[in-house]
Coordinates of C-alpha atoms in Angstrom, one line a residue:
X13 CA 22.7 -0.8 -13.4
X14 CA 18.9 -0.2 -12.4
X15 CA 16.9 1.9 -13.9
X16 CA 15.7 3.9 -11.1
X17 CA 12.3 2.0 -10.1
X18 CA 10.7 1.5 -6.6
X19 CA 12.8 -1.5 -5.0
X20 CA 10.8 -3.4 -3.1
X21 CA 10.8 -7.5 -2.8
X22 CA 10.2 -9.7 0.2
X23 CA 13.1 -10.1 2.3
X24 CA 12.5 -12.9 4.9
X25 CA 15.0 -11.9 7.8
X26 CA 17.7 -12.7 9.5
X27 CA 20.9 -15.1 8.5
X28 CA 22.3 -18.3 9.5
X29 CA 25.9 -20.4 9.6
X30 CA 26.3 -21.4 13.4
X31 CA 30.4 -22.4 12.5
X32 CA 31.7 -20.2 15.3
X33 CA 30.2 -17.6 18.0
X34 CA 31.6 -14.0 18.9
X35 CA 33.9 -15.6 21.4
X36 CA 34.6 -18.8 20.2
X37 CA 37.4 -18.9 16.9
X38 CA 38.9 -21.7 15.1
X39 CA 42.7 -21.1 15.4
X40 CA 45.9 -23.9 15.6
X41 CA 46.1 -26.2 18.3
X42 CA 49.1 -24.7 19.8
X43 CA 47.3 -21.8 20.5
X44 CA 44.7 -22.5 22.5
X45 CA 45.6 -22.8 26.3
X46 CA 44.6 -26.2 28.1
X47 CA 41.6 -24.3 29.7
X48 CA 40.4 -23.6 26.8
X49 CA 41.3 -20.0 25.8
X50 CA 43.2 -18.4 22.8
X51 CA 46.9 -17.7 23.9
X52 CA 47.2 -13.7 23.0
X53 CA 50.2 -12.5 24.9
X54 CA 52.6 -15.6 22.5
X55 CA 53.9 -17.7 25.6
X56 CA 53.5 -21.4 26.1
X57 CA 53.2 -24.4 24.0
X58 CA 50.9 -26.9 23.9
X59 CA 49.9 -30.3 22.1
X60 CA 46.7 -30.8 22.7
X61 CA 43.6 -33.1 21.1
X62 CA 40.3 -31.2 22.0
X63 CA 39.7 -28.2 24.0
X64 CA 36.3 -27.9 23.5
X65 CA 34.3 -26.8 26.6
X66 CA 30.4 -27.6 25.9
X67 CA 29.6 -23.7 25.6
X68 CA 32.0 -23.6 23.0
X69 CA 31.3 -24.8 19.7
X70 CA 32.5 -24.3 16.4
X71 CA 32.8 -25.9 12.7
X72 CA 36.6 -26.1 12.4
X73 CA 38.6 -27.8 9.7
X74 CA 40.8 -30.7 10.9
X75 CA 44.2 -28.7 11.5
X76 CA 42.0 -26.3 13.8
X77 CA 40.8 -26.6 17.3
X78 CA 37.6 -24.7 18.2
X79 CA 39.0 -22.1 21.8
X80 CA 37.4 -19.3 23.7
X81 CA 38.3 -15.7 23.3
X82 CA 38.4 -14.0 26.1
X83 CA 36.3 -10.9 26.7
X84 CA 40.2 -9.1 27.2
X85 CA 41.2 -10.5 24.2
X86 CA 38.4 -9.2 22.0
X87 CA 41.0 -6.3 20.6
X88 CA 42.3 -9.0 18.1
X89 CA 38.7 -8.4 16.2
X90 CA 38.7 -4.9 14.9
X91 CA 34.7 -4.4 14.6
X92 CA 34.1 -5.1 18.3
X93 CA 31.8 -2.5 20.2
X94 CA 33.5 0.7 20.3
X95 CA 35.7 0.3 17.6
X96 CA 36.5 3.5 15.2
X97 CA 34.5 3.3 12.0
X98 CA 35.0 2.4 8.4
X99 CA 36.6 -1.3 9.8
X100 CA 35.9 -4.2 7.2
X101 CA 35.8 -7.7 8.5
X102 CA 37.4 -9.7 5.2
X103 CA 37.0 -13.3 6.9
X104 CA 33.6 -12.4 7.9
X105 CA 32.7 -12.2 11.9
X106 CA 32.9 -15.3 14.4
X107 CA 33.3 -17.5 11.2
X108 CA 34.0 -17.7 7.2
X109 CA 31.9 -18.8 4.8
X110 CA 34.1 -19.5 2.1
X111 CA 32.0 -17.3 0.1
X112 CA 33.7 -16.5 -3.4
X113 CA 33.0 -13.8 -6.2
X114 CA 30.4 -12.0 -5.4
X115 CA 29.3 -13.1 -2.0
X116 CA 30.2 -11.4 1.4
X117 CA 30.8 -12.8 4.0
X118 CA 28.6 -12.7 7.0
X119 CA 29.5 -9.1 8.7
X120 CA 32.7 -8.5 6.2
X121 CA 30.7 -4.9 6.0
X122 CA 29.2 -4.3 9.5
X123 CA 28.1 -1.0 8.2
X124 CA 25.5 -2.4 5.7
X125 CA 21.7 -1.7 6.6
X126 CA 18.5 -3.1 5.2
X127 CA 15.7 -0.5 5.0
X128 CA 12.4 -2.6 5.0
X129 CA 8.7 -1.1 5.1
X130 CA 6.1 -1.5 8.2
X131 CA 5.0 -5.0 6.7
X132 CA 8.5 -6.0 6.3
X133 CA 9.4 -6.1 2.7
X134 CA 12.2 -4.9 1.7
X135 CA 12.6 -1.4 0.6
X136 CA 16.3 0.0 0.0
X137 CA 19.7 -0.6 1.3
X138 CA 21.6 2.1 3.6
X139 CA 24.8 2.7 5.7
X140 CA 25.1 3.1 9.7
X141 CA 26.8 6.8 10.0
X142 CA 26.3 6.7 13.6
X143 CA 24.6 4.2 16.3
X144 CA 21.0 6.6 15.9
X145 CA 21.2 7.5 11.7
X146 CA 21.3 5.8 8.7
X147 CA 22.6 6.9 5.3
X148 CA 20.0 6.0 2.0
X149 CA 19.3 7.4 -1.4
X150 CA 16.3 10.0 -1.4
X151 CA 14.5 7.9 -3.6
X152 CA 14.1 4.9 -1.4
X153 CA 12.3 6.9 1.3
X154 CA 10.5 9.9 -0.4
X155 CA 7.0 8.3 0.4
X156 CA 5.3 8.8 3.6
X157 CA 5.7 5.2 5.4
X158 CA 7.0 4.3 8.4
X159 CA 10.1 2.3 7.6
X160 CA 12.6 0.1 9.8
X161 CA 16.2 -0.4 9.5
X162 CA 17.9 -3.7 10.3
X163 CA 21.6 -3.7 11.0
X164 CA 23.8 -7.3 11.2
X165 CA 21.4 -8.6 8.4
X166 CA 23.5 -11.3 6.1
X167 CA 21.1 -14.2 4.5
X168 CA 17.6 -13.2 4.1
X169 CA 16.3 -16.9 3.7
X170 CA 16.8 -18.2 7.6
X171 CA 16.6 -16.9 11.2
X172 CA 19.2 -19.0 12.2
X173 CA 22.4 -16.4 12.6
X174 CA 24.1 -16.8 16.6
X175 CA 25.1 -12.7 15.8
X176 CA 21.7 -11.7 15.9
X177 CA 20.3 -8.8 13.6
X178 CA 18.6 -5.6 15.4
X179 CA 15.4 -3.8 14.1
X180 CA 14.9 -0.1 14.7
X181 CA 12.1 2.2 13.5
X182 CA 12.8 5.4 12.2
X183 CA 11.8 8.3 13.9
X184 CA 12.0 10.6 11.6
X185 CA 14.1 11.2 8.5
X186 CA 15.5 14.1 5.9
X187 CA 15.8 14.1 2.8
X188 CA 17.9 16.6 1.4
X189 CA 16.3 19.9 0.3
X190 CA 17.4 20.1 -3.4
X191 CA 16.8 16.4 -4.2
X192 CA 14.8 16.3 -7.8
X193 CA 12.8 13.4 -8.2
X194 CA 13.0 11.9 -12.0
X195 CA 16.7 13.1 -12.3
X196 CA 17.8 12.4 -8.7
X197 CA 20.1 15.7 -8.4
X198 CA 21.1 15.3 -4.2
X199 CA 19.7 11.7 -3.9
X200 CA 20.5 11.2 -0.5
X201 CA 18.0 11.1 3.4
X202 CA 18.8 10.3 6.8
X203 CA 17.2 7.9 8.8
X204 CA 16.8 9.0 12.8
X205 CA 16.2 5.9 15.2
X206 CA 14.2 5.5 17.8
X207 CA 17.1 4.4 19.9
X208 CA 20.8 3.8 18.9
X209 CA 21.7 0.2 17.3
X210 CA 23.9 -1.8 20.2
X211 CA 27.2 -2.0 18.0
X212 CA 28.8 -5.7 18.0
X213 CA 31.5 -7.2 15.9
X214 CA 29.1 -7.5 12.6
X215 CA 27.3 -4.5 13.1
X216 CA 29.6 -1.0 12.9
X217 CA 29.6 2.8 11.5
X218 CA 31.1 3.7 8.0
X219 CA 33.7 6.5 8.1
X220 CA 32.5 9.5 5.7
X221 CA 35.6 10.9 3.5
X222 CA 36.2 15.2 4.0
X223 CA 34.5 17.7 1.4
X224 CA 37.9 18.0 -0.2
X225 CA 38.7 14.2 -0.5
X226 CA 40.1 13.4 -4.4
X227 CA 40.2 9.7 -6.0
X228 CA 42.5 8.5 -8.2
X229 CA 42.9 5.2 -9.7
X230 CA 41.3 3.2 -6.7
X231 CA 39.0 0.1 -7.0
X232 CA 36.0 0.3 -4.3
X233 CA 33.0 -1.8 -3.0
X234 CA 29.1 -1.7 -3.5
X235 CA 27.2 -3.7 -1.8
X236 CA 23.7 -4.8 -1.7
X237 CA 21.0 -7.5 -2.0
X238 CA 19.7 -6.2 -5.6
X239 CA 19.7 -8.1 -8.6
X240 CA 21.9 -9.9 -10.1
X241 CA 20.8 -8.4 -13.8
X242 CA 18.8 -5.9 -15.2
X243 CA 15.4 -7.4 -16.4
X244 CA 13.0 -10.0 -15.7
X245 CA 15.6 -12.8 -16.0
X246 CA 17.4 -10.8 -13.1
X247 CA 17.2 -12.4 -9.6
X248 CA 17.4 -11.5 -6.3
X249 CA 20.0 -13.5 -3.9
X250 CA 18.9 -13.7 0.0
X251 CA 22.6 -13.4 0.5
X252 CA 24.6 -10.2 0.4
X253 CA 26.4 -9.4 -2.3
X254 CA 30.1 -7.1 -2.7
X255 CA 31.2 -5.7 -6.2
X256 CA 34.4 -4.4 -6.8
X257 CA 33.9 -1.5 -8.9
X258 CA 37.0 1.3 -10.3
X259 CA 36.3 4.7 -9.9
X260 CA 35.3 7.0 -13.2
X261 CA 36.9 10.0 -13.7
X262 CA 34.5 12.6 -14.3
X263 CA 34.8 13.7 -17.7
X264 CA 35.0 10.1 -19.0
X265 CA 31.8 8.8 -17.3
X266 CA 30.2 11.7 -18.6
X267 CA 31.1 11.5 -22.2
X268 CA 30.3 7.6 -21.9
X269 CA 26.9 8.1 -20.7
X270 CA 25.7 10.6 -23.4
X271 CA 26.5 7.4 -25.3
X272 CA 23.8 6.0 -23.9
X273 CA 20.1 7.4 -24.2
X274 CA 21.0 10.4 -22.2
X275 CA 22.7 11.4 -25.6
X276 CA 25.2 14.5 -26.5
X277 CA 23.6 16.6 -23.9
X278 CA 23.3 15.3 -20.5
X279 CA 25.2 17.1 -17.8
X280 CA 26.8 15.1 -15.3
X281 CA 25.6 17.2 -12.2
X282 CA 27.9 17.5 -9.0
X283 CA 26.1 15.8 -6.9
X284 CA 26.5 12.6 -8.5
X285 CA 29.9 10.2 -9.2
X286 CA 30.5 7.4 -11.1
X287 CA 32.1 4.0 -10.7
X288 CA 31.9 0.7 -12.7
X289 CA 31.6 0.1 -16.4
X290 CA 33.1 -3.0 -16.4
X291 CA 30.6 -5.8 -18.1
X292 CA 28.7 -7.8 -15.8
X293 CA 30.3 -6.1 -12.5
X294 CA 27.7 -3.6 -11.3
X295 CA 24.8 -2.6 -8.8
X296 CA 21.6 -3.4 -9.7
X297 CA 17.9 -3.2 -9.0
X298 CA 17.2 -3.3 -5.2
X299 CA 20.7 -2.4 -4.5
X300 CA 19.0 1.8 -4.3
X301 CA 20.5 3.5 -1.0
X302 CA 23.2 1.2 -0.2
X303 CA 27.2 2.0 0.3
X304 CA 30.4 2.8 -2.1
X305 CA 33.3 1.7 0.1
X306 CA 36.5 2.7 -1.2
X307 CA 40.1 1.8 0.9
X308 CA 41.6 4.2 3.0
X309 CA 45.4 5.0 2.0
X310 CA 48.0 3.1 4.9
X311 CA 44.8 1.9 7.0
X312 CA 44.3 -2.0 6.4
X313 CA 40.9 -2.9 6.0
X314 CA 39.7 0.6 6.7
X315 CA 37.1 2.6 4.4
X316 CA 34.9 5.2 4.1
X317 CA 32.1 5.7 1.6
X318 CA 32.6 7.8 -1.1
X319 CA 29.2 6.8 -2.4
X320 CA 25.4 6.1 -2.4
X321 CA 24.2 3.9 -4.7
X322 CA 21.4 5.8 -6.9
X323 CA 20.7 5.7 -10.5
X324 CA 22.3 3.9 -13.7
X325 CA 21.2 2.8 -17.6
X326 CA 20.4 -1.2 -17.2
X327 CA 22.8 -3.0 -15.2
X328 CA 26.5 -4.8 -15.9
X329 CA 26.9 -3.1 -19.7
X330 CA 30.5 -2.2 -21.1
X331 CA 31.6 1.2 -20.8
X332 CA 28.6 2.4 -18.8
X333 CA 29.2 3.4 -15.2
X334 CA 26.5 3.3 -13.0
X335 CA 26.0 6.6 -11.0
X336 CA 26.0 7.6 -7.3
X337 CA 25.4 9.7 -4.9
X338 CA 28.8 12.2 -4.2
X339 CA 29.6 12.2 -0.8
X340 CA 32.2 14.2 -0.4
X341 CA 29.9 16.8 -2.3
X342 CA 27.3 16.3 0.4
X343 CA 29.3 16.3 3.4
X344 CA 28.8 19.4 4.7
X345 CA 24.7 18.9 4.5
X346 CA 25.3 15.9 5.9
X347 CA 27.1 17.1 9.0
X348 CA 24.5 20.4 9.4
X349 CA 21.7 17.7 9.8
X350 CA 23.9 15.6 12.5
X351 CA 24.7 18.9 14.6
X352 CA 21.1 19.8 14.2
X353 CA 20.1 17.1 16.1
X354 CA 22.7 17.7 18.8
X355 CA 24.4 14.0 16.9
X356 CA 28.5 13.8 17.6
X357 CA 29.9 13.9 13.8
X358 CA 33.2 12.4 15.2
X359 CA 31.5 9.3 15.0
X360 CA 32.3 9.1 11.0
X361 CA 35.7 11.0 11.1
X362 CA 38.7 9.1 10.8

């Protein structure tokens, strides 16, 4: 976990692997039409050699031709522009990377946002909620800087993505009233854009789960570009990182954090939930503000976040959940803020 500290290291921007563009997909020979574009509606059969028109290109393995998607095709994808929330891209968007353990692929979590300060380190992570606000941890954004969001950011070490990433500047923000700095009781702020992020295939909302929404025995998602370990030895990796993470009940992450410093005392406060304790598997430093994903029930590839990452003891130990922020806890101050501002809450419903 990470000791709650300021987060901050240089993220150069932007992300890279030109294998395959929005429209153009790697997919079997027979289904690519002789002009050149993906068969959708399963009629025809072709043998073909190379379909490749010049404004098409793509990295494909040998038993794969490189074809155009149509614009009326683009349903097949299900993070395109104006897509419902909460959709994860598994294989990545426009291409895989083959990335495995802990690396995502590029936008396998179009939701994911990098909060970076004026000078364009990198501050926090954060969620899209809605085209115009962003989702963080209180902590990340109490001081009084101007701070910019990026959405569609994947590798922090190029600028050589075709999906482009998109900066915004925050407006204005709010953090929530009752937020306690030092124990982090309602760690949780929105970010409000200057403008609204242009949704694409790797850049999408998160669905938020109802007040009453209970957990049980499910396996979820942080993601972030934190550390890799707690301590100096711990290092940062310019790509983005997924953890799968179970759920703690309650009671149990309670009784195995006063094992920890916290000792026989410490109140778990409602605000907060808990997921992790497995060794090595775990948020870390850097990883502040960013997104618990858990699967929606009968929806493939659909989530909502049940989380913001916000506090832990060290990172990756045994029998020591890290804690986050409880959404469903916070969802009705959550939705008071979004009305405020005259913002459409249906945006995150599911």
């Amino acid at each position: 976990m990470w000791s709650v500290l300021v987060f901050v290291f240089l993220f150069v921007i932007s992300a890279s692997f030109s294998q395959e563009t929005t429209f153009c997909k790697c997919v079997n020979s027979y289904l690519c039409r002789k002009n050149g574009t993906i068969i959708t509606d399963g009629g025809g059969e072709f043998i073909i050699t190379e379909r490749i028109k010049e404004t098409c290109r793509c990295n494909c393995p040998n038993d794969l031709v490189c074809c155009r998607l149509e614009s009326g095709d683009m349903s097949i994808d299900p993070a395109q522009p104006g897509s419902k929330c909460g959709f994860r891209n598994p294989d990545g968007t426009g291409f895989k990377i083959g990335a495995n353990g802990e690396g995502a692929n590029f936008g396998e979590f179009p939701w994911m946002m990098g909060i970076l300060t004026e000078s364009g380190g990198y501050r926090c992570g954060g969620s899209l909620i809605h085209p115009s606000v962003v989702l963080t941890a209180a902590h990340c954004v109490v001081s009084k800087s101007t701070y910019i969001v990026r959405a569609g950011e994947w590798d922090s070490s190029n600028t050589k993505e075709i999906l482009k990433h998109q900066d915004r500047t925050v407006s204005s923000k709010k953090i929530h009233e009752d937020y306690i700095p030092g124990i982090y009781h309602n760690d949780i702020a929105l970010l409000f854009l200057n403008e609204p992020f242009k949704l694409d295939s790797h850049i999408n909302v998160t669905c938020l789960p109802p007040s009453n929404a209970s957990f049980e025995n499910v396996r979820c998602v942080a993601t972030g570009w934190g550390k890799d370990k707690f301590g100096s030895t711990g290092k940062y990796d310019p790509l983005l990182k997924k953890i799968e993470l179970p759920l703690v009940q309650r009671n149990t992450c309670q009784e195995n954090l006063r094992a920890t410093r916290l000792r026989r005392y410490f109140y778990l406060h409602p605000s907060f939930l808990c997921a992790g304790g497995e060794k090595d598997k775990d948020a870390c430093i850097g990883d502040g503000g960013g997104p618990l994903v858990c699967p929606i029930n009968g929806q493939e590839n659909k989530y909502y976040q049940i989380g913001v990452v916000s506090w832990g003891i060290e990172c990756g130990q045994e029998n020591v959940p890290a804690v986050y922020s409880n959404i469903p806890f916070l969802r009705q101050w959550i939705d008071k803020q979004m009305q405020d501002k005259n913002l459409d809450i249906s945006v995150y419903q599911y």
